[in-house]
Amino acid sequence: MHRITISNSSSLLPHQMTPLVHSSRREFGNLLSKGFALYLFFSSARLGLSEDHVSAKWQDYQEDDERIRVVSSYLGFEKQLNASLALKGHAVYDSISGASPLGVALEEGRSGVGLVQLTDIRRAGVLDLMWTQGIHETSVQYSYSKESDFLSRGYAVSRTSELNKRNTGLSYGVSYVDDRIIQTTVSEKESWDYFVGVSQVIDANTVVALNLTYGEIDGYLNDSYKRISQNIFFGSDIVYQSILENRPESRYRGIAFFNVKRFFDGLGASLDADVRYFEDSWGVQSLTYDLEWYQKIGERFIVRPNFRYYRQSEADFYQADLTGLGFNAQFRPTGEAPYYASDYRLSEMQTIGYGLKVIYKMTESIKFDVTYERYEMKGLDGVTHHSAYPDASILTFGGTLWF
């Protein structure tokens, strides 16, 4: 990782959802942990429907005003090994560069937040072995992610059963992620996620699903590239200092996810709608609404517009600046109160996302797709400078070959 250039930002404006975009290099580890739990749930959604295929994808994620850019290459496969065993996997190579908010304000006379220049390479992948026994499917998964100063390994086990003449699906599982932050010393973080989900066929055209997840994270939860500022007054003199954030060493979270899929015969279309509620022990609460409309056009094309709205409250210890709060912060994080962080991803904010995907079915075994998505973010606390929140565009090209 190469850094440190402080510059002025004039951008207008963080997951899933802070979670909507890759707003800093450290966020990738967090996304892996969250994404792995979601992958654990959704990978078991189809019993007995494994189809051998390979897929490839290229994606360009670009924040406005020369902020973070991530160019990604994906490769995936699924292979039926025998009547009861299937193996699938995904690999990704990310090239990460650009500027991310440091968390501190620029010096007096210049508006905006300080930026830190980042460059890195991320290599990651997931392997999933699925074992089908009648109406039951068991999945064992392993994930890996490596950056210059970050290593993550994940393990998961889940089981899905189709009941009630295969009209009802019951899923449950657990995942564990072990993260290591490699700097002058090695810091560790562990994540456990437990989920249970149920899906129900309502009629020939409608399926609903509910998923509940509980997670625990313990260890080093600071972002070592984020800082917070404080002015200390000595009589008529002012001493400015920029120090590392100090977050709790544990975080507990709960997620409720509800999804509806509805096919419309007369229109040759389907609606995929979901709502997600998130709450954690840091005081962050969020709601996400996601709508996708799949419209068949002719025999070869499917067009999918989508819209997403996300809003969250701020963490209990979020502060844009420590000046005037009545205590002098520690120069190094202790994991003990008082806690403080100026990472905009912990502030009160909203994100609006929209996009369009076009799928082209060349033959029965070859499919191509292209997607454009736009994310627009806005702070809502009236304190954090608007330049902390990036807008972003994502362009994706993909293809799948079945055999």
mmCIF file of C-alpha atoms in Angstrom:
data_model
loop_
_atom_site.group_PDB
_atom_site.id
_atom_site.type_symbol
_atom_site.label_atom_id
_atom_site.label_comp_id
_atom_site.label_asym_id
_atom_site.label_seq_id
_atom_site.Cartn_x
_atom_site.Cartn_y
_atom_site.Cartn_z
ATOM 1 C CA MET A 1 0.000 0.000 0.000
ATOM 2 C CA HIS A 2 1.352 3.407 -0.973
ATOM 3 C CA ARG A 3 -0.002 6.567 0.536
ATOM 4 C CA ILE A 4 0.085 9.738 1.919
ATOM 5 C CA THR A 5 -0.930 12.733 -0.029
ATOM 6 C CA ILE A 6 -3.311 15.207 1.527
ATOM 7 C CA SER A 7 -5.255 17.124 -1.083
ATOM 8 C CA ASN A 8 -8.352 19.238 -1.421
ATOM 9 C CA SER A 9 -11.548 17.484 -2.447
ATOM 10 C CA SER A 10 -14.400 19.232 -4.185
ATOM 11 C CA SER A 11 -16.585 16.205 -4.876
ATOM 12 C CA LEU A 12 -20.282 16.519 -4.195
ATOM 13 C CA LEU A 13 -21.025 14.061 -1.920
ATOM 14 C CA PRO A 14 -20.931 4.852 1.442
ATOM 15 C CA HIS A 15 -21.925 -1.166 2.058
ATOM 16 C CA GLN A 16 -24.336 -2.748 1.203
ATOM 17 C CA MET A 17 -25.224 0.652 1.964
ATOM 18 C CA THR A 18 -22.027 2.086 2.923
ATOM 19 C CA PRO A 19 -22.380 -1.263 1.635
ATOM 20 C CA LEU A 20 -23.236 0.089 -1.765
ATOM 21 C CA VAL A 21 -19.737 0.996 -2.850
ATOM 22 C CA HIS A 22 -16.048 0.298 -2.350
ATOM 23 C CA SER A 23 -15.253 3.575 -0.622
ATOM 24 C CA SER A 24 -11.914 2.580 0.858
ATOM 25 C CA ARG A 25 -9.432 -0.225 0.594
ATOM 26 C CA ARG A 26 -10.087 -1.469 4.129
ATOM 27 C CA GLU A 27 -13.789 -1.741 3.361
ATOM 28 C CA PHE A 28 -13.085 -4.739 1.127
ATOM 29 C CA GLY A 29 -12.375 -6.919 4.145
ATOM 30 C CA ASN A 30 -15.623 -5.814 5.743
ATOM 31 C CA LEU A 31 -17.509 -6.480 2.545
ATOM 32 C CA LEU A 32 -16.000 -9.930 2.300
ATOM 33 C CA SER A 33 -17.267 -10.765 5.784
ATOM 34 C CA LYS A 34 -20.772 -9.447 5.071
ATOM 35 C CA GLY A 35 -20.851 -10.753 1.514
ATOM 36 C CA PHE A 36 -19.692 -14.198 2.591
ATOM 37 C CA ALA A 37 -22.634 -14.489 4.978
ATOM 38 C CA LEU A 38 -25.055 -13.466 2.224
ATOM 39 C CA TYR A 39 -23.361 -15.841 -0.219
ATOM 40 C CA LEU A 40 -23.818 -18.597 2.348
ATOM 41 C CA PHE A 41 -27.559 -17.926 2.382
ATOM 42 C CA PHE A 42 -28.220 -17.542 -1.326
ATOM 43 C CA SER A 43 -25.880 -20.256 -2.605
ATOM 44 C CA SER A 44 -28.279 -22.887 -1.239
ATOM 45 C CA ALA A 45 -31.393 -21.459 -2.852
ATOM 46 C CA ARG A 46 -31.727 -24.057 -5.633
ATOM 47 C CA LEU A 47 -31.716 -27.762 -4.885
ATOM 48 C CA GLY A 48 -30.956 -30.120 -7.725
ATOM 49 C CA LEU A 49 -30.615 -27.341 -10.323
ATOM 50 C CA SER A 50 -26.857 -27.361 -10.806
ATOM 51 C CA GLU A 51 -25.847 -26.605 -14.388
ATOM 52 C CA ASP A 52 -22.252 -26.869 -15.569
ATOM 53 C CA HIS A 53 -21.001 -23.481 -16.703
ATOM 54 C CA VAL A 54 -18.165 -20.975 -16.670
ATOM 55 C CA SER A 55 -18.615 -17.232 -16.421
ATOM 56 C CA ALA A 56 -16.376 -14.187 -16.751
ATOM 57 C CA LYS A 57 -16.913 -10.576 -15.837
ATOM 58 C CA TRP A 58 -15.038 -7.281 -16.076
ATOM 59 C CA GLN A 59 -16.063 -4.322 -13.935
ATOM 60 C CA ASP A 60 -14.931 -0.708 -13.650
ATOM 61 C CA TYR A 61 -15.984 1.042 -10.429
ATOM 62 C CA GLN A 62 -15.147 4.759 -10.527
ATOM 63 C CA GLU A 63 -15.928 7.438 -7.967
ATOM 64 C CA ASP A 64 -16.279 11.021 -9.170
ATOM 65 C CA ASP A 65 -13.497 13.602 -8.852
ATOM 66 C CA GLU A 66 -10.714 11.032 -9.212
ATOM 67 C CA ARG A 67 -11.570 9.293 -5.972
ATOM 68 C CA ILE A 68 -11.335 5.505 -5.599
ATOM 69 C CA ARG A 69 -11.243 3.401 -8.773
ATOM 70 C CA VAL A 70 -11.483 -0.394 -8.724
ATOM 71 C CA VAL A 71 -11.009 -2.402 -11.907
ATOM 72 C CA SER A 72 -12.098 -5.997 -11.328
ATOM 73 C CA SER A 73 -11.857 -9.236 -13.282
ATOM 74 C CA TYR A 74 -14.052 -12.153 -12.223
ATOM 75 C CA LEU A 75 -14.039 -15.817 -13.189
ATOM 76 C CA GLY A 76 -16.630 -18.316 -12.000
ATOM 77 C CA PHE A 77 -17.599 -21.920 -12.619
ATOM 78 C CA GLU A 78 -20.042 -24.624 -11.538
ATOM 79 C CA LYS A 79 -19.523 -28.336 -12.159
ATOM 80 C CA GLN A 80 -21.729 -31.312 -11.320
ATOM 81 C CA LEU A 81 -19.256 -33.934 -10.106
ATOM 82 C CA ASN A 82 -21.751 -36.782 -9.804
ATOM 83 C CA ALA A 83 -25.420 -37.334 -8.991
ATOM 84 C CA SER A 84 -25.090 -35.815 -5.503
ATOM 85 C CA LEU A 85 -21.984 -33.600 -5.521
ATOM 86 C CA ALA A 86 -21.425 -30.242 -7.205
ATOM 87 C CA LEU A 87 -18.564 -27.763 -6.974
ATOM 88 C CA LYS A 88 -18.654 -24.091 -7.770
ATOM 89 C CA GLY A 89 -16.275 -21.216 -7.267
ATOM 90 C CA HIS A 90 -15.526 -17.594 -7.981
ATOM 91 C CA ALA A 91 -12.202 -15.769 -8.254
ATOM 92 C CA VAL A 92 -11.634 -12.018 -8.441
ATOM 93 C CA TYR A 93 -8.656 -9.805 -9.165
ATOM 94 C CA ASP A 94 -9.047 -6.146 -8.138
ATOM 95 C CA SER A 95 -6.782 -3.244 -8.996
ATOM 96 C CA ILE A 96 -7.452 -0.476 -6.468
ATOM 97 C CA SER A 97 -6.253 3.125 -6.811
ATOM 98 C CA GLY A 98 -7.269 6.693 -6.077
ATOM 99 C CA ALA A 99 -8.068 8.837 -3.061
ATOM 100 C CA SER A 100 -10.211 8.052 -0.014
ATOM 101 C CA PRO A 101 -11.259 10.448 2.784
ATOM 102 C CA LEU A 102 -8.731 10.471 5.603
ATOM 103 C CA GLY A 103 -11.334 11.641 8.119
ATOM 104 C CA VAL A 104 -9.776 14.986 9.056
ATOM 105 C CA ALA A 105 -10.594 18.466 7.796
ATOM 106 C CA LEU A 106 -8.138 20.433 5.709
ATOM 107 C CA GLU A 107 -6.281 23.343 7.260
ATOM 108 C CA GLU A 108 -8.036 26.648 7.840
ATOM 109 C CA GLY A 109 -8.882 28.477 4.641
ATOM 110 C CA ARG A 110 -9.450 25.319 2.580
ATOM 111 C CA SER A 111 -12.782 23.551 2.526
ATOM 112 C CA GLY A 112 -13.269 19.822 2.269
ATOM 113 C CA VAL A 113 -11.753 16.739 3.842
ATOM 114 C CA GLY A 114 -8.237 15.417 3.597
ATOM 115 C CA LEU A 115 -7.642 12.549 1.189
ATOM 116 C CA VAL A 116 -5.225 9.652 1.339
ATOM 117 C CA GLN A 117 -3.867 8.234 -1.911
ATOM 118 C CA LEU A 118 -4.152 4.443 -2.143
ATOM 119 C CA THR A 119 -2.925 1.757 -4.495
ATOM 120 C CA ASP A 120 -3.311 -1.961 -3.961
ATOM 121 C CA ILE A 121 -4.092 -5.298 -5.552
ATOM 122 C CA ARG A 122 -6.685 -7.663 -4.153
ATOM 123 C CA ARG A 123 -6.921 -11.373 -4.984
ATOM 124 C CA ALA A 124 -9.930 -13.226 -3.646
ATOM 125 C CA GLY A 125 -12.047 -16.290 -4.202
ATOM 126 C CA VAL A 126 -14.774 -18.579 -2.871
ATOM 127 C CA LEU A 127 -15.091 -22.376 -3.251
ATOM 128 C CA ASP A 128 -18.393 -24.100 -2.503
ATOM 129 C CA LEU A 129 -18.893 -27.887 -2.328
ATOM 130 C CA MET A 130 -22.577 -28.890 -2.376
ATOM 131 C CA TRP A 131 -23.912 -32.309 -1.393
ATOM 132 C CA THR A 132 -27.512 -33.169 -2.283
ATOM 133 C CA GLN A 133 -29.450 -35.922 -0.483
ATOM 134 C CA GLY A 134 -33.042 -36.022 -1.653
ATOM 135 C CA ILE A 135 -34.752 -32.864 -0.419
ATOM 136 C CA HIS A 136 -31.654 -31.751 1.529
ATOM 137 C CA GLU A 137 -28.546 -29.939 0.358
ATOM 138 C CA THR A 138 -25.471 -29.304 2.502
ATOM 139 C CA SER A 139 -22.913 -26.710 1.490
ATOM 140 C CA VAL A 140 -19.341 -26.309 2.730
ATOM 141 C CA GLN A 141 -17.558 -23.117 1.693
ATOM 142 C CA TYR A 142 -14.139 -21.528 1.904
ATOM 143 C CA SER A 143 -13.204 -17.927 1.053
ATOM 144 C CA TYR A 144 -9.885 -16.160 0.724
ATOM 145 C CA SER A 145 -8.912 -12.504 0.226
ATOM 146 C CA LYS A 146 -5.402 -11.028 0.136
ATOM 147 C CA GLU A 147 -4.132 -7.467 -0.135
ATOM 148 C CA SER A 148 -0.729 -5.972 0.642
ATOM 149 C CA ASP A 149 -1.609 -5.441 4.313
ATOM 150 C CA PHE A 150 -4.743 -7.516 4.756
ATOM 151 C CA LEU A 151 -5.486 -11.249 4.765
ATOM 152 C CA SER A 152 -8.907 -12.813 5.238
ATOM 153 C CA ARG A 153 -10.013 -16.455 5.365
ATOM 154 C CA GLY A 154 -13.626 -17.558 5.725
ATOM 155 C CA TYR A 155 -15.378 -20.855 6.385
ATOM 156 C CA ALA A 156 -19.083 -21.665 6.262
ATOM 157 C CA VAL A 157 -21.503 -24.557 6.521
ATOM 158 C CA SER A 158 -25.159 -24.345 5.554
ATOM 159 C CA ARG A 159 -28.071 -26.676 4.909
ATOM 160 C CA THR A 160 -31.236 -26.230 2.864
ATOM 161 C CA SER A 161 -34.267 -28.510 2.932
ATOM 162 C CA GLU A 162 -37.276 -28.428 0.620
ATOM 163 C CA LEU A 163 -40.453 -29.359 2.460
ATOM 164 C CA ASN A 164 -44.191 -29.320 1.857
ATOM 165 C CA LYS A 165 -43.950 -30.960 -1.584
ATOM 166 C CA ARG A 166 -40.959 -28.707 -2.319
ATOM 167 C CA ASN A 167 -43.065 -25.568 -1.874
ATOM 168 C CA THR A 168 -41.276 -24.531 1.322
ATOM 169 C CA GLY A 169 -37.538 -24.090 1.745
ATOM 170 C CA LEU A 170 -35.767 -23.987 5.100
ATOM 171 C CA SER A 171 -32.138 -22.837 5.280
ATOM 172 C CA TYR A 172 -29.759 -22.364 8.172
ATOM 173 C CA GLY A 173 -26.025 -22.082 8.619
ATOM 174 C CA VAL A 174 -23.002 -20.504 10.208
ATOM 175 C CA SER A 175 -19.933 -18.721 8.859
ATOM 176 C CA TYR A 176 -16.600 -17.729 10.406
ATOM 177 C CA VAL A 177 -14.156 -15.168 8.987
ATOM 178 C CA ASP A 178 -10.622 -14.645 10.298
ATOM 179 C CA ASP A 179 -9.050 -11.303 9.287
ATOM 180 C CA ARG A 180 -5.461 -10.181 9.801
ATOM 181 C CA ILE A 181 -4.374 -6.567 9.384
ATOM 182 C CA ILE A 182 -0.663 -6.599 8.614
ATOM 183 C CA GLN A 183 1.195 -3.401 9.520
ATOM 184 C CA THR A 184 4.233 -2.920 11.773
ATOM 185 C CA THR A 185 2.400 -5.418 13.968
ATOM 186 C CA VAL A 186 -0.318 -7.937 13.114
ATOM 187 C CA SER A 187 -3.834 -7.196 14.379
ATOM 188 C CA GLU A 188 -6.646 -9.726 14.208
ATOM 189 C CA LYS A 189 -10.414 -9.669 13.831
ATOM 190 C CA GLU A 190 -12.896 -12.542 13.982
ATOM 191 C CA SER A 191 -16.450 -12.602 12.638
ATOM 192 C CA TRP A 192 -19.225 -15.113 13.284
ATOM 193 C CA ASP A 193 -22.556 -15.044 11.430
ATOM 194 C CA TYR A 194 -25.562 -17.276 12.066
ATOM 195 C CA PHE A 195 -28.614 -17.314 9.833
ATOM 196 C CA VAL A 196 -31.949 -18.999 9.348
ATOM 197 C CA GLY A 197 -34.151 -18.479 6.328
ATOM 198 C CA VAL A 198 -37.438 -19.689 4.944
ATOM 199 C CA SER A 199 -38.889 -19.415 1.438
ATOM 200 C CA GLN A 200 -42.447 -20.159 0.380
ATOM 201 C CA VAL A 201 -44.129 -20.676 -2.974
ATOM 202 C CA ILE A 202 -47.339 -18.634 -2.778
ATOM 203 C CA ASP A 203 -48.689 -19.558 -6.203
ATOM 204 C CA ALA A 204 -47.375 -20.542 -9.605
ATOM 205 C CA ASN A 205 -45.935 -17.052 -10.121
ATOM 206 C CA THR A 206 -44.916 -15.867 -6.641
ATOM 207 C CA VAL A 207 -42.190 -16.804 -4.168
ATOM 208 C CA VAL A 208 -41.391 -14.998 -0.910
ATOM 209 C CA ALA A 209 -38.406 -15.417 1.408
ATOM 210 C CA LEU A 210 -37.390 -14.225 4.864
ATOM 211 C CA ASN A 211 -33.834 -14.397 6.178
ATOM 212 C CA LEU A 212 -32.652 -13.522 9.712
ATOM 213 C CA THR A 213 -28.949 -13.121 10.527
ATOM 214 C CA TYR A 214 -27.082 -12.462 13.756
ATOM 215 C CA GLY A 215 -23.377 -11.598 13.713
ATOM 216 C CA GLU A 216 -20.547 -10.965 16.152
ATOM 217 C CA ILE A 217 -17.251 -9.262 15.350
ATOM 218 C CA ASP A 218 -14.344 -9.081 17.802
ATOM 219 C CA GLY A 219 -10.828 -7.740 17.564
ATOM 220 C CA TYR A 220 -9.210 -4.800 15.784
ATOM 221 C CA LEU A 221 -12.131 -2.864 14.268
ATOM 222 C CA ASN A 222 -10.357 0.429 13.563
ATOM 223 C CA ASP A 223 -9.514 1.560 10.053
ATOM 224 C CA SER A 224 -5.805 2.332 10.261
ATOM 225 C CA TYR A 225 -6.073 4.771 7.330
ATOM 226 C CA LYS A 226 -8.736 6.934 9.007
ATOM 227 C CA ARG A 227 -7.958 9.797 11.378
ATOM 228 C CA ILE A 228 -9.840 12.387 13.402
ATOM 229 C CA SER A 229 -8.801 15.980 14.164
ATOM 230 C CA GLN A 230 -8.767 17.965 17.393
ATOM 231 C CA ASN A 231 -7.697 21.495 18.260
ATOM 232 C CA ILE A 232 -6.165 21.874 21.736
ATOM 233 C CA PHE A 233 -6.075 25.364 23.246
ATOM 234 C CA PHE A 234 -3.154 26.594 25.389
ATOM 235 C CA GLY A 235 -4.105 30.139 26.317
ATOM 236 C CA SER A 236 -4.093 32.051 23.056
ATOM 237 C CA ASP A 237 -2.273 29.273 21.214
ATOM 238 C CA ILE A 238 -3.970 26.485 19.285
ATOM 239 C CA VAL A 239 -2.301 23.123 18.687
ATOM 240 C CA TYR A 240 -3.801 21.055 15.871
ATOM 241 C CA GLN A 241 -3.460 17.276 16.020
ATOM 242 C CA SER A 242 -4.570 14.456 13.780
ATOM 243 C CA ILE A 243 -4.927 11.118 15.556
ATOM 244 C CA LEU A 244 -6.088 7.599 14.843
ATOM 245 C CA GLU A 245 -9.712 6.658 15.505
ATOM 246 C CA ASN A 246 -10.617 4.631 18.587
ATOM 247 C CA ARG A 247 -13.490 2.196 18.040
ATOM 248 C CA PRO A 248 -14.844 -0.563 20.303
ATOM 249 C CA GLU A 249 -13.236 -3.983 19.937
ATOM 250 C CA SER A 250 -16.572 -5.739 19.468
ATOM 251 C CA ARG A 251 -19.640 -5.234 17.310
ATOM 252 C CA TYR A 252 -22.907 -7.163 17.277
ATOM 253 C CA ARG A 253 -25.341 -6.932 14.391
ATOM 254 C CA GLY A 254 -28.729 -8.215 13.355
ATOM 255 C CA ILE A 255 -30.191 -8.327 9.852
ATOM 256 C CA ALA A 256 -33.720 -9.040 8.637
ATOM 257 C CA PHE A 257 -34.105 -9.557 4.885
ATOM 258 C CA PHE A 258 -37.431 -10.021 3.065
ATOM 259 C CA ASN A 259 -37.733 -10.776 -0.660
ATOM 260 C CA VAL A 260 -40.604 -11.176 -3.126
ATOM 261 C CA LYS A 261 -40.272 -12.583 -6.632
ATOM 262 C CA ARG A 262 -43.311 -12.289 -8.896
ATOM 263 C CA PHE A 263 -43.688 -13.385 -12.519
ATOM 264 C CA PHE A 264 -46.231 -11.626 -14.740
ATOM 265 C CA ASP A 265 -47.439 -13.961 -17.510
ATOM 266 C CA GLY A 266 -49.050 -11.420 -19.779
ATOM 267 C CA LEU A 267 -46.071 -9.090 -19.704
ATOM 268 C CA GLY A 268 -43.278 -11.596 -20.044
ATOM 269 C CA ALA A 269 -41.688 -9.927 -17.039
ATOM 270 C CA SER A 270 -40.802 -10.481 -13.394
ATOM 271 C CA LEU A 271 -40.315 -8.294 -10.330
ATOM 272 C CA ASP A 272 -37.624 -8.925 -7.704
ATOM 273 C CA ALA A 273 -38.169 -6.714 -4.639
ATOM 274 C CA ASP A 274 -36.568 -6.817 -1.228
ATOM 275 C CA VAL A 275 -36.220 -4.836 1.966
ATOM 276 C CA ARG A 276 -33.325 -5.178 4.414
ATOM 277 C CA TYR A 277 -33.163 -3.919 7.993
ATOM 278 C CA PHE A 278 -29.828 -3.699 9.813
ATOM 279 C CA GLU A 279 -29.039 -2.803 13.432
ATOM 280 C CA ASP A 280 -25.833 -3.085 15.419
ATOM 281 C CA SER A 281 -24.407 -2.442 18.877
ATOM 282 C CA TRP A 282 -22.692 0.740 17.669
ATOM 283 C CA GLY A 283 -26.046 2.455 17.252
ATOM 284 C CA VAL A 284 -26.194 2.153 13.456
ATOM 285 C CA GLN A 285 -29.633 1.356 12.032
ATOM 286 C CA SER A 286 -30.316 1.133 8.328
ATOM 287 C CA LEU A 287 -33.042 0.328 5.824
ATOM 288 C CA THR A 288 -32.481 -0.740 2.228
ATOM 289 C CA TYR A 289 -35.155 -1.000 -0.463
ATOM 290 C CA ASP A 290 -34.214 -2.726 -3.713
ATOM 291 C CA LEU A 291 -36.340 -3.164 -6.847
ATOM 292 C CA GLU A 292 -35.408 -5.023 -10.029
ATOM 293 C CA TRP A 293 -37.650 -5.474 -13.062
ATOM 294 C CA TYR A 294 -36.765 -8.160 -15.620
ATOM 295 C CA GLN A 295 -38.421 -7.568 -18.989
ATOM 296 C CA LYS A 296 -38.137 -10.028 -21.841
ATOM 297 C CA ILE A 297 -37.866 -8.414 -25.274
ATOM 298 C CA GLY A 298 -38.191 -10.812 -28.171
ATOM 299 C CA GLU A 299 -36.537 -14.198 -27.941
ATOM 300 C CA ARG A 300 -33.001 -13.095 -27.117
ATOM 301 C CA PHE A 301 -33.021 -9.988 -24.915
ATOM 302 C CA ILE A 302 -33.837 -9.282 -21.274
ATOM 303 C CA VAL A 303 -33.679 -5.735 -19.927
ATOM 304 C CA ARG A 304 -33.368 -5.172 -16.172
ATOM 305 C CA PRO A 305 -33.714 -1.676 -14.701
ATOM 306 C CA ASN A 306 -33.119 -1.421 -10.953
ATOM 307 C CA PHE A 307 -33.498 1.112 -8.144
ATOM 308 C CA ARG A 308 -32.088 1.027 -4.616
ATOM 309 C CA TYR A 309 -32.547 3.358 -1.666
ATOM 310 C CA TYR A 310 -30.434 3.127 1.475
ATOM 311 C CA ARG A 311 -30.501 5.207 4.656
ATOM 312 C CA GLN A 312 -28.641 4.792 7.921
ATOM 313 C CA SER A 313 -28.291 6.510 11.295
ATOM 314 C CA GLU A 314 -24.895 7.437 12.672
ATOM 315 C CA ALA A 315 -22.824 5.406 15.115
ATOM 316 C CA ASP A 316 -23.044 6.483 18.758
ATOM 317 C CA PHE A 317 -19.407 7.586 18.768
ATOM 318 C CA TYR A 318 -19.269 9.283 15.367
ATOM 319 C CA GLN A 319 -17.770 12.777 15.472
ATOM 320 C CA ALA A 320 -16.672 14.952 12.585
ATOM 321 C CA ASP A 321 -14.147 16.613 14.940
ATOM 322 C CA LEU A 322 -13.133 16.236 18.605
ATOM 323 C CA THR A 323 -12.578 19.935 19.302
ATOM 324 C CA GLY A 324 -14.550 21.184 22.297
ATOM 325 C CA LEU A 325 -15.737 17.775 23.512
ATOM 326 C CA GLY A 326 -13.942 18.087 26.838
ATOM 327 C CA PHE A 327 -11.295 15.369 26.608
ATOM 328 C CA ASN A 328 -7.938 14.853 24.968
ATOM 329 C CA ALA A 329 -7.880 11.853 22.690
ATOM 330 C CA GLN A 330 -5.263 9.120 22.863
ATOM 331 C CA PHE A 331 -2.674 9.107 20.088
ATOM 332 C CA ARG A 332 -3.116 5.373 19.578
ATOM 333 C CA PRO A 333 -6.372 3.369 19.709
ATOM 334 C CA THR A 334 -6.959 1.553 22.996
ATOM 335 C CA GLY A 335 -10.280 -0.184 22.309
ATOM 336 C CA GLU A 336 -11.625 1.383 25.508
ATOM 337 C CA ALA A 337 -13.949 4.363 26.039
ATOM 338 C CA PRO A 338 -14.125 7.146 25.111
ATOM 339 C CA TYR A 339 -14.692 5.987 21.538
ATOM 340 C CA TYR A 340 -14.519 8.280 18.520
ATOM 341 C CA ALA A 341 -14.402 7.991 14.739
ATOM 342 C CA SER A 342 -14.833 10.404 11.843
ATOM 343 C CA ASP A 343 -15.190 7.779 9.092
ATOM 344 C CA TYR A 344 -18.096 9.075 6.983
ATOM 345 C CA ARG A 345 -19.336 5.491 6.544
ATOM 346 C CA LEU A 346 -20.408 5.676 10.203
ATOM 347 C CA SER A 347 -22.273 8.980 9.786
ATOM 348 C CA GLU A 348 -25.965 9.558 9.109
ATOM 349 C CA MET A 349 -26.397 9.344 5.351
ATOM 350 C CA GLN A 350 -28.427 8.091 2.429
ATOM 351 C CA THR A 351 -27.581 6.487 -0.884
ATOM 352 C CA ILE A 352 -29.655 6.269 -4.037
ATOM 353 C CA GLY A 353 -28.672 3.735 -6.674
ATOM 354 C CA TYR A 354 -30.114 3.039 -10.106
ATOM 355 C CA GLY A 355 -29.013 1.263 -13.214
ATOM 356 C CA LEU A 356 -29.784 -0.791 -16.285
ATOM 357 C CA LYS A 357 -28.664 -4.276 -17.315
ATOM 358 C CA VAL A 358 -29.098 -5.778 -20.788
ATOM 359 C CA ILE A 359 -28.824 -9.554 -21.174
ATOM 360 C CA TYR A 360 -28.345 -11.083 -24.637
ATOM 361 C CA LYS A 361 -28.942 -14.782 -25.172
ATOM 362 C CA MET A 362 -26.836 -15.655 -28.210
ATOM 363 C CA THR A 363 -27.620 -19.372 -28.110
ATOM 364 C CA GLU A 364 -29.032 -21.856 -25.638
ATOM 365 C CA SER A 365 -25.569 -22.137 -24.091
ATOM 366 C CA ILE A 366 -24.069 -18.646 -24.469
ATOM 367 C CA LYS A 367 -25.180 -15.456 -22.748
ATOM 368 C CA PHE A 368 -23.679 -11.950 -22.584
ATOM 369 C CA ASP A 369 -24.634 -8.978 -20.438
ATOM 370 C CA VAL A 370 -23.700 -5.341 -19.898
ATOM 371 C CA THR A 371 -24.654 -3.248 -16.848
ATOM 372 C CA TYR A 372 -24.402 0.414 -15.930
ATOM 373 C CA GLU A 373 -25.111 1.525 -12.353
ATOM 374 C CA ARG A 374 -24.975 4.904 -10.670
ATOM 375 C CA TYR A 375 -24.755 5.626 -6.925
ATOM 376 C CA GLU A 376 -25.386 9.042 -5.399
ATOM 377 C CA MET A 377 -24.621 9.615 -1.706
ATOM 378 C CA LYS A 378 -25.490 12.397 0.681
ATOM 379 C CA GLY A 379 -24.672 13.109 4.318
ATOM 380 C CA LEU A 380 -27.610 13.952 6.550
ATOM 381 C CA ASP A 381 -26.018 15.072 9.815
ATOM 382 C CA GLY A 382 -25.457 18.686 8.773
ATOM 383 C CA VAL A 383 -21.887 18.539 10.112
ATOM 384 C CA THR A 384 -19.775 16.236 7.942
ATOM 385 C CA HIS A 385 -18.473 18.051 4.870
ATOM 386 C CA HIS A 386 -20.264 17.043 1.686
ATOM 387 C CA SER A 387 -16.956 16.278 -0.039
ATOM 388 C CA ALA A 388 -16.568 13.191 2.173
ATOM 389 C CA TYR A 389 -19.391 11.395 0.325
ATOM 390 C CA PRO A 390 -18.512 10.103 -3.144
ATOM 391 C CA ASP A 391 -20.785 9.533 -6.095
ATOM 392 C CA ALA A 392 -19.834 6.546 -8.233
ATOM 393 C CA SER A 393 -20.468 4.861 -11.574
ATOM 394 C CA ILE A 394 -20.049 1.154 -12.281
ATOM 395 C CA LEU A 395 -19.744 -0.400 -15.739
ATOM 396 C CA THR A 396 -19.813 -4.201 -16.019
ATOM 397 C CA PHE A 397 -19.435 -6.616 -18.943
ATOM 398 C CA GLY A 398 -20.066 -10.324 -18.470
ATOM 399 C CA GLY A 399 -20.595 -13.604 -20.223
ATOM 400 C CA THR A 400 -21.616 -17.181 -19.362
ATOM 401 C CA LEU A 401 -21.090 -20.461 -21.216
ATOM 402 C CA TRP A 402 -23.140 -23.533 -20.285
ATOM 403 C CA PHE A 403 -21.975 -27.026 -21.275
#
